[in-house]
Amino acid sequence: MPLNSPSVTMDDVLAARARIGDKIRRTPVLTSSTLDGLVGTRVLLKCENFQRAGVFKARGAFNAVFSLTDAEAGRGVVTSSSGNHAASVSLAARTRGIQATIAMPKIALASKVAAVRRYGGEIVWVEGKDAVPTSEEYDATVARIERETGAATIHPYNDRRTIAGQATCALELLEDHPELDLVLAPVGGGGLLAGTAVSAKALNPKVRVVGCEPAMADDAQQSLRAGRIVPQLAPRTIADGLRTSLGDITFPLIQRGVDDIVTVTEEGILAAMRLAWEVLKIVIEPSGAVPLAALLERRIAVEGKSVGVIVSGGNADLDHLPWIKQP
């Protein structure tokens, strides 16, 4: 896929599926009569918490890493991430037999740092003026590593290869369940939601695609309504994977293919996550609970409709579960 192409197309998604099909999992779609009763309609959960690396981001990471030529791959890859993308790129690079260098903040969760190291990624700490590095500080660290090593940069979400890989999730969901009326996906930087819109609208132009995000990090909703990117300034949500701003590649795709973006409360995220653990018997992380929270908080009219929900990941921090009071 040319990096200067104007958009991500269904041809790009199909090429990504062919490229990564034997390297990722076709994740299951689960149902629950209890959940259906709670929200008043049929819900199908696309469980990316069972994906390799425990998260949908493996799809984009594998597509980007295996899109590289042998010459490019030989110099390794570099990216910036505080968690799931870091682990996914590390795993994809190890699978291809190349080096991954990850620019991470020192405040990254210990469990996510451990995952990067487990998959063979080399961590370079991002030095910032504050505890939470700015996007400029992340970018500067990645650019320095790229200059020093010649490594290929893989952006966590604002990268056409990444988006096309993420889009294979909705492709599988709609292939298995073409009758869906609604597809819900969380939105942070927008890679998953943009890819979901591309696949869903290509397979069924009538299906509604709705993004879901925390009210404490509602830049995507503001951006869609304003018609321009509204930067994420001070997110204060437990959904740590959704604290990033939209990109100049993801936003136009969202404008074109997403019907609405709704927000949920922190209490709703916690309740949805706990319900998934206790009732559905699946482990999900806060970011993955956001679309489920949108249903439970009645943010979307779903009566009489068939609803697909992308459960984005299951990498919860077991040392700091949000419903346990910390000492």
Short mmCIF file of C-alpha atoms in Angstrom, two decimals:
data_model
loop_
_atom_site.label_atom_id
_atom_site.label_comp_id
_atom_site.label_asym_id
_atom_site.label_seq_id
_atom_site.Cartn_x
_atom_site.Cartn_y
_atom_site.Cartn_z
CA MET A 1 0.00 0.00 0.00
CA PRO A 2 1.59 3.33 -1.00
CA LEU A 3 2.09 5.49 2.07
CA ASN A 4 1.12 8.58 0.07
CA SER A 5 -2.20 7.07 -1.05
CA PRO A 6 -5.16 9.33 -0.29
CA SER A 7 -7.00 6.85 1.89
CA VAL A 8 -7.39 3.27 3.07
CA THR A 9 -9.54 1.18 0.76
CA MET A 10 -11.16 -2.23 0.98
CA ASP A 11 -8.46 -3.53 -1.36
CA ASP A 12 -5.91 -2.51 1.29
CA VAL A 13 -7.90 -4.36 3.94
CA LEU A 14 -8.14 -7.52 1.85
CA ALA A 15 -4.40 -7.34 1.15
CA ALA A 16 -3.77 -7.00 4.88
CA ARG A 17 -5.95 -10.02 5.61
CA ALA A 18 -3.99 -12.09 3.09
CA ARG A 19 -0.70 -10.88 4.56
CA ILE A 20 -1.45 -11.56 8.23
CA GLY A 21 -4.04 -14.33 8.07
CA ASP A 22 -1.63 -17.03 9.16
CA LYS A 23 -0.02 -14.85 11.83
CA ILE A 24 -2.99 -13.65 13.88
CA ARG A 25 -6.08 -15.30 15.32
CA ARG A 26 -9.56 -15.13 13.86
CA THR A 27 -11.09 -14.23 17.19
CA PRO A 28 -14.42 -15.66 18.37
CA VAL A 29 -17.75 -13.88 18.50
CA LEU A 30 -19.48 -14.56 21.81
CA THR A 31 -23.05 -13.95 22.97
CA SER A 32 -24.74 -13.78 26.37
CA SER A 33 -28.45 -14.06 27.06
CA THR A 34 -27.86 -12.16 30.31
CA LEU A 35 -26.27 -9.25 28.44
CA ASP A 36 -29.02 -9.30 25.83
CA GLY A 37 -31.57 -9.04 28.62
CA LEU A 38 -29.77 -6.13 30.24
CA VAL A 39 -29.59 -4.01 27.10
CA GLY A 40 -32.76 -5.19 25.41
CA THR A 41 -31.35 -6.51 22.17
CA ARG A 42 -29.04 -9.10 20.62
CA VAL A 43 -25.36 -8.33 21.17
CA LEU A 44 -22.43 -10.06 19.52
CA LEU A 45 -19.01 -9.55 21.09
CA LYS A 46 -15.98 -9.70 18.78
CA CYS A 47 -13.42 -10.76 21.36
CA GLU A 48 -10.06 -9.25 20.50
CA ASN A 49 -9.04 -9.93 24.09
CA PHE A 50 -8.26 -13.41 22.71
CA GLN A 51 -6.04 -11.97 19.96
CA ARG A 52 -2.28 -12.47 19.95
CA ALA A 53 -0.72 -10.04 22.45
CA GLY A 54 -4.22 -9.82 23.95
CA VAL A 55 -5.34 -6.92 21.79
CA PHE A 56 -6.58 -5.86 18.34
CA LYS A 57 -3.38 -3.90 17.79
CA ALA A 58 -1.60 -7.10 16.82
CA ARG A 59 -3.47 -6.91 13.51
CA GLY A 60 -2.04 -3.51 12.56
CA ALA A 61 1.40 -4.29 13.92
CA PHE A 62 1.72 -7.52 11.94
CA ASN A 63 0.46 -5.86 8.77
CA ALA A 64 2.92 -2.99 9.09
CA VAL A 65 5.91 -5.19 9.95
CA PHE A 66 5.22 -7.72 7.20
CA SER A 67 4.56 -4.95 4.64
CA LEU A 68 8.24 -3.99 4.81
CA THR A 69 10.69 -5.10 2.17
CA ASP A 70 13.51 -7.36 3.32
CA ALA A 71 15.92 -4.42 3.09
CA GLU A 72 13.68 -2.23 5.23
CA ALA A 73 13.00 -4.98 7.74
CA GLY A 74 16.69 -5.71 8.09
CA ARG A 75 17.16 -2.35 9.79
CA GLY A 76 14.42 -3.11 12.33
CA VAL A 77 11.37 -1.12 13.34
CA VAL A 78 10.72 1.65 15.85
CA THR A 79 7.54 2.94 17.42
CA SER A 80 6.28 4.84 20.43
CA SER A 81 3.68 3.46 22.79
CA SER A 82 2.89 3.14 26.46
CA GLY A 83 1.43 -0.31 26.18
CA ASN A 84 -0.55 -2.47 23.76
CA HIS A 85 0.94 -1.24 20.49
CA ALA A 86 4.43 -1.59 21.99
CA ALA A 87 3.85 -5.24 22.82
CA SER A 88 2.18 -5.93 19.47
CA VAL A 89 5.04 -4.46 17.42
CA SER A 90 7.55 -6.35 19.56
CA LEU A 91 5.72 -9.62 18.89
CA ALA A 92 5.37 -8.95 15.17
CA ALA A 93 9.05 -8.05 14.88
CA ARG A 94 10.11 -11.16 16.76
CA THR A 95 7.94 -13.25 14.44
CA ARG A 96 9.73 -11.76 11.44
CA GLY A 97 13.12 -12.13 13.12
CA ILE A 98 13.97 -8.43 13.31
CA GLN A 99 14.65 -5.89 16.06
CA ALA A 100 11.93 -3.68 17.52
CA THR A 101 12.82 -0.55 19.48
CA ILE A 102 10.04 0.94 21.55
CA ALA A 103 9.94 4.50 22.89
CA MET A 104 8.01 4.23 26.16
CA PRO A 105 7.26 6.58 29.05
CA LYS A 106 8.65 5.72 32.46
CA ILE A 107 5.11 5.77 33.85
CA ALA A 108 4.05 2.85 31.63
CA LEU A 109 2.35 0.05 33.53
CA ALA A 110 4.77 -2.58 34.75
CA SER A 111 2.68 -5.33 33.15
CA LYS A 112 2.94 -3.66 29.73
CA VAL A 113 6.67 -3.05 30.09
CA ALA A 114 7.02 -6.75 30.94
CA ALA A 115 5.04 -7.71 27.82
CA VAL A 116 7.37 -5.69 25.57
CA ARG A 117 10.40 -7.35 27.09
CA ARG A 118 8.80 -10.78 26.92
CA TYR A 119 8.30 -10.34 23.18
CA GLY A 120 11.89 -9.16 22.69
CA GLY A 121 11.37 -5.41 22.24
CA GLU A 122 14.15 -3.03 23.26
CA ILE A 123 12.83 -0.16 25.36
CA VAL A 124 14.12 3.40 25.12
CA TRP A 125 12.64 5.65 27.79
CA VAL A 126 11.15 8.93 26.58
CA GLU A 127 12.56 11.83 28.55
CA GLY A 128 10.04 14.60 29.07
CA LYS A 129 9.61 17.71 31.12
CA ASP A 130 6.67 16.10 32.93
CA ALA A 131 5.83 12.56 34.00
CA VAL A 132 3.63 12.15 30.92
CA PRO A 133 5.63 12.89 27.75
CA THR A 134 4.10 15.08 25.05
CA SER A 135 3.52 13.83 21.52
CA GLU A 136 6.41 16.03 20.42
CA GLU A 137 8.71 14.30 22.92
CA TYR A 138 7.59 10.88 21.71
CA ASP A 139 8.11 11.92 18.10
CA ALA A 140 11.57 13.34 18.82
CA THR A 141 12.68 10.09 20.45
CA VAL A 142 11.40 8.00 17.56
CA ALA A 143 13.03 10.33 15.00
CA ARG A 144 16.37 10.07 16.80
CA ILE A 145 16.24 6.27 16.82
CA GLU A 146 15.26 6.26 13.15
CA ARG A 147 18.24 8.49 12.29
CA GLU A 148 20.68 6.43 14.32
CA THR A 149 19.55 2.96 13.20
CA GLY A 150 17.64 3.38 9.94
CA ALA A 151 14.73 1.55 11.54
CA ALA A 152 11.31 1.84 9.88
CA THR A 153 8.78 3.82 11.91
CA ILE A 154 5.39 2.26 12.63
CA HIS A 155 2.92 4.75 14.02
CA PRO A 156 0.51 3.33 16.61
CA TYR A 157 -2.60 4.44 14.70
CA ASN A 158 -1.96 7.20 12.15
CA ASP A 159 -0.48 4.83 9.58
CA ARG A 160 -2.33 3.36 6.61
CA ARG A 161 -0.72 -0.05 7.11
CA THR A 162 -1.81 -0.07 10.75
CA ILE A 163 -5.36 1.01 9.91
CA ALA A 164 -5.73 -1.63 7.19
CA GLY A 165 -4.61 -4.29 9.64
CA GLN A 166 -7.07 -3.11 12.31
CA ALA A 167 -9.83 -3.14 9.69
CA THR A 168 -9.57 -6.93 9.38
CA CYS A 169 -11.35 -7.20 12.74
CA ALA A 170 -14.63 -5.73 11.46
CA LEU A 171 -14.13 -7.63 8.19
CA GLU A 172 -14.27 -10.91 10.10
CA LEU A 173 -17.21 -9.75 12.21
CA LEU A 174 -19.34 -8.72 9.22
CA GLU A 175 -18.41 -11.84 7.26
CA ASP A 176 -19.61 -13.98 10.15
CA HIS A 177 -22.67 -11.81 10.91
CA PRO A 178 -23.77 -9.80 7.85
CA GLU A 179 -27.13 -9.14 9.49
CA LEU A 180 -25.71 -6.60 11.95
CA ASP A 181 -27.45 -3.22 12.16
CA LEU A 182 -24.83 -1.53 14.38
CA VAL A 183 -21.11 -1.95 15.01
CA LEU A 184 -19.57 -0.32 18.08
CA ALA A 185 -15.84 0.24 18.57
CA PRO A 186 -13.76 2.25 21.04
CA VAL A 187 -11.85 5.27 19.79
CA GLY A 188 -8.59 6.80 20.98
CA GLY A 189 -6.21 7.64 18.15
CA GLY A 190 -8.80 6.28 15.73
CA GLY A 191 -7.01 3.43 13.99
CA LEU A 192 -9.51 0.77 15.01
CA LEU A 193 -12.59 2.95 14.45
CA ALA A 194 -11.34 4.19 11.06
CA GLY A 195 -10.58 0.64 9.95
CA THR A 196 -13.92 -0.58 11.26
CA ALA A 197 -15.71 2.05 9.19
CA VAL A 198 -13.83 1.08 6.03
CA SER A 199 -14.68 -2.62 6.34
CA ALA A 200 -18.21 -2.29 7.67
CA LYS A 201 -19.40 0.22 5.08
CA ALA A 202 -17.82 -1.75 2.23
CA LEU A 203 -19.56 -4.95 3.27
CA ASN A 204 -22.87 -3.33 4.25
CA PRO A 205 -23.38 0.37 3.46
CA LYS A 206 -26.49 0.42 5.65
CA VAL A 207 -24.77 -0.68 8.85
CA ARG A 208 -24.27 2.11 11.39
CA VAL A 209 -20.78 2.50 12.82
CA VAL A 210 -20.59 4.19 16.22
CA GLY A 211 -17.44 5.14 18.09
CA CYS A 212 -17.38 5.03 21.88
CA GLU A 213 -15.07 6.98 24.16
CA PRO A 214 -14.84 8.16 27.77
CA ALA A 215 -16.51 11.47 28.58
CA MET A 216 -13.23 12.37 30.33
CA ALA A 217 -11.41 12.02 26.99
CA ASP A 218 -14.00 13.11 24.45
CA ASP A 219 -11.84 14.68 21.76
CA ALA A 220 -13.11 12.36 19.02
CA GLN A 221 -16.72 13.31 19.62
CA GLN A 222 -15.76 16.99 19.69
CA SER A 223 -13.73 16.56 16.51
CA LEU A 224 -16.51 14.83 14.60
CA ARG A 225 -18.98 17.55 15.56
CA ALA A 226 -16.58 20.43 14.87
CA GLY A 227 -15.37 19.05 11.54
CA ARG A 228 -11.74 19.40 12.58
CA ILE A 229 -9.34 17.65 14.92
CA VAL A 230 -9.80 18.87 18.49
CA PRO A 231 -6.61 17.91 20.37
CA GLN A 232 -6.73 15.71 23.44
CA LEU A 233 -5.40 17.97 26.19
CA ALA A 234 -5.94 16.53 29.66
CA PRO A 235 -7.54 13.06 29.57
CA ARG A 236 -8.36 11.69 33.02
CA THR A 237 -9.85 8.33 32.22
CA ILE A 238 -9.08 4.82 33.48
CA ALA A 239 -9.27 3.74 29.83
CA ASP A 240 -5.55 4.33 29.29
CA GLY A 241 -5.65 3.10 25.69
CA LEU A 242 -8.04 5.91 24.69
CA ARG A 243 -6.08 8.95 25.84
CA THR A 244 -4.59 9.87 22.46
CA SER A 245 -5.74 12.39 19.87
CA LEU A 246 -6.99 11.57 16.38
CA GLY A 247 -4.54 11.73 13.50
CA ASP A 248 -4.68 13.39 10.11
CA ILE A 249 -5.13 9.99 8.46
CA THR A 250 -7.63 8.48 10.87
CA PHE A 251 -9.86 11.55 11.17
CA PRO A 252 -10.94 11.84 7.49
CA LEU A 253 -11.79 8.12 7.46
CA ILE A 254 -13.88 8.59 10.60
CA GLN A 255 -15.60 11.63 9.09
CA ARG A 256 -16.44 9.61 6.00
CA GLY A 257 -17.60 6.36 7.56
CA VAL A 258 -18.60 6.83 11.20
CA ASP A 259 -22.22 7.71 11.93
CA ASP A 260 -21.81 8.92 15.50
CA ILE A 261 -19.50 9.00 18.52
CA VAL A 262 -20.93 8.65 22.02
CA THR A 263 -19.33 9.06 25.42
CA VAL A 264 -19.59 7.11 28.68
CA THR A 265 -18.85 7.78 32.32
CA GLU A 266 -15.94 6.42 34.32
CA GLU A 267 -18.45 4.62 36.52
CA GLY A 268 -19.98 3.07 33.43
CA ILE A 269 -16.61 1.82 32.20
CA LEU A 270 -15.93 0.23 35.57
CA ALA A 271 -19.36 -1.40 35.72
CA ALA A 272 -19.02 -2.78 32.18
CA MET A 273 -15.56 -4.16 32.85
CA ARG A 274 -16.72 -5.82 36.04
CA LEU A 275 -19.78 -7.28 34.32
CA ALA A 276 -17.54 -8.80 31.64
CA TRP A 277 -15.36 -10.44 34.29
CA GLU A 278 -18.15 -11.61 36.61
CA VAL A 279 -21.02 -12.44 34.23
CA LEU A 280 -19.54 -12.94 30.77
CA LYS A 281 -16.47 -14.69 32.23
CA ILE A 282 -14.03 -12.87 29.98
CA VAL A 283 -11.11 -10.66 30.99
CA ILE A 284 -11.22 -7.24 29.36
CA GLU A 285 -9.33 -4.02 30.03
CA PRO A 286 -10.99 -0.63 30.63
CA SER A 287 -10.61 0.52 27.02
CA GLY A 288 -12.26 -2.68 25.81
CA ALA A 289 -15.18 -2.09 28.17
CA VAL A 290 -16.12 1.32 26.74
CA PRO A 291 -18.49 0.14 23.95
CA LEU A 292 -20.14 -2.24 26.40
CA ALA A 293 -20.58 0.70 28.78
CA ALA A 294 -22.28 2.64 25.98
CA LEU A 295 -24.89 -0.10 25.75
CA LEU A 296 -25.38 -0.41 29.49
CA GLU A 297 -25.69 3.36 29.90
CA ARG A 298 -28.24 3.53 27.05
CA ARG A 299 -26.15 5.95 25.00
CA ILE A 300 -27.40 4.39 21.75
CA ALA A 301 -30.88 3.37 20.65
CA VAL A 302 -30.57 -0.37 20.03
CA GLU A 303 -34.08 -1.76 20.49
CA GLY A 304 -34.87 -4.34 17.84
CA LYS A 305 -31.41 -4.13 16.32
CA SER A 306 -28.55 -6.60 16.08
CA VAL A 307 -25.42 -5.04 17.58
CA GLY A 308 -21.79 -6.01 17.09
CA VAL A 309 -19.31 -4.85 19.72
CA ILE A 310 -15.56 -4.92 19.22
CA VAL A 311 -14.03 -5.84 22.56
CA SER A 312 -10.64 -4.35 21.83
CA GLY A 313 -8.39 -6.05 24.38
CA GLY A 314 -7.84 -7.88 27.63
CA ASN A 315 -4.56 -6.57 29.00
CA ALA A 316 -5.79 -5.47 32.40
CA ASP A 317 -3.33 -4.43 35.07
CA LEU A 318 -3.88 -7.20 37.60
CA ASP A 319 -1.95 -5.32 40.27
CA HIS A 320 -4.29 -2.34 40.07
CA LEU A 321 -7.77 -3.54 39.22
CA PRO A 322 -10.02 -0.48 39.28
CA TRP A 323 -12.60 -1.93 41.66
CA ILE A 324 -10.02 -2.74 44.35
CA LYS A 325 -9.05 0.04 46.72
CA GLN A 326 -5.32 0.61 46.65
CA PRO A 327 -3.44 0.87 49.99
#
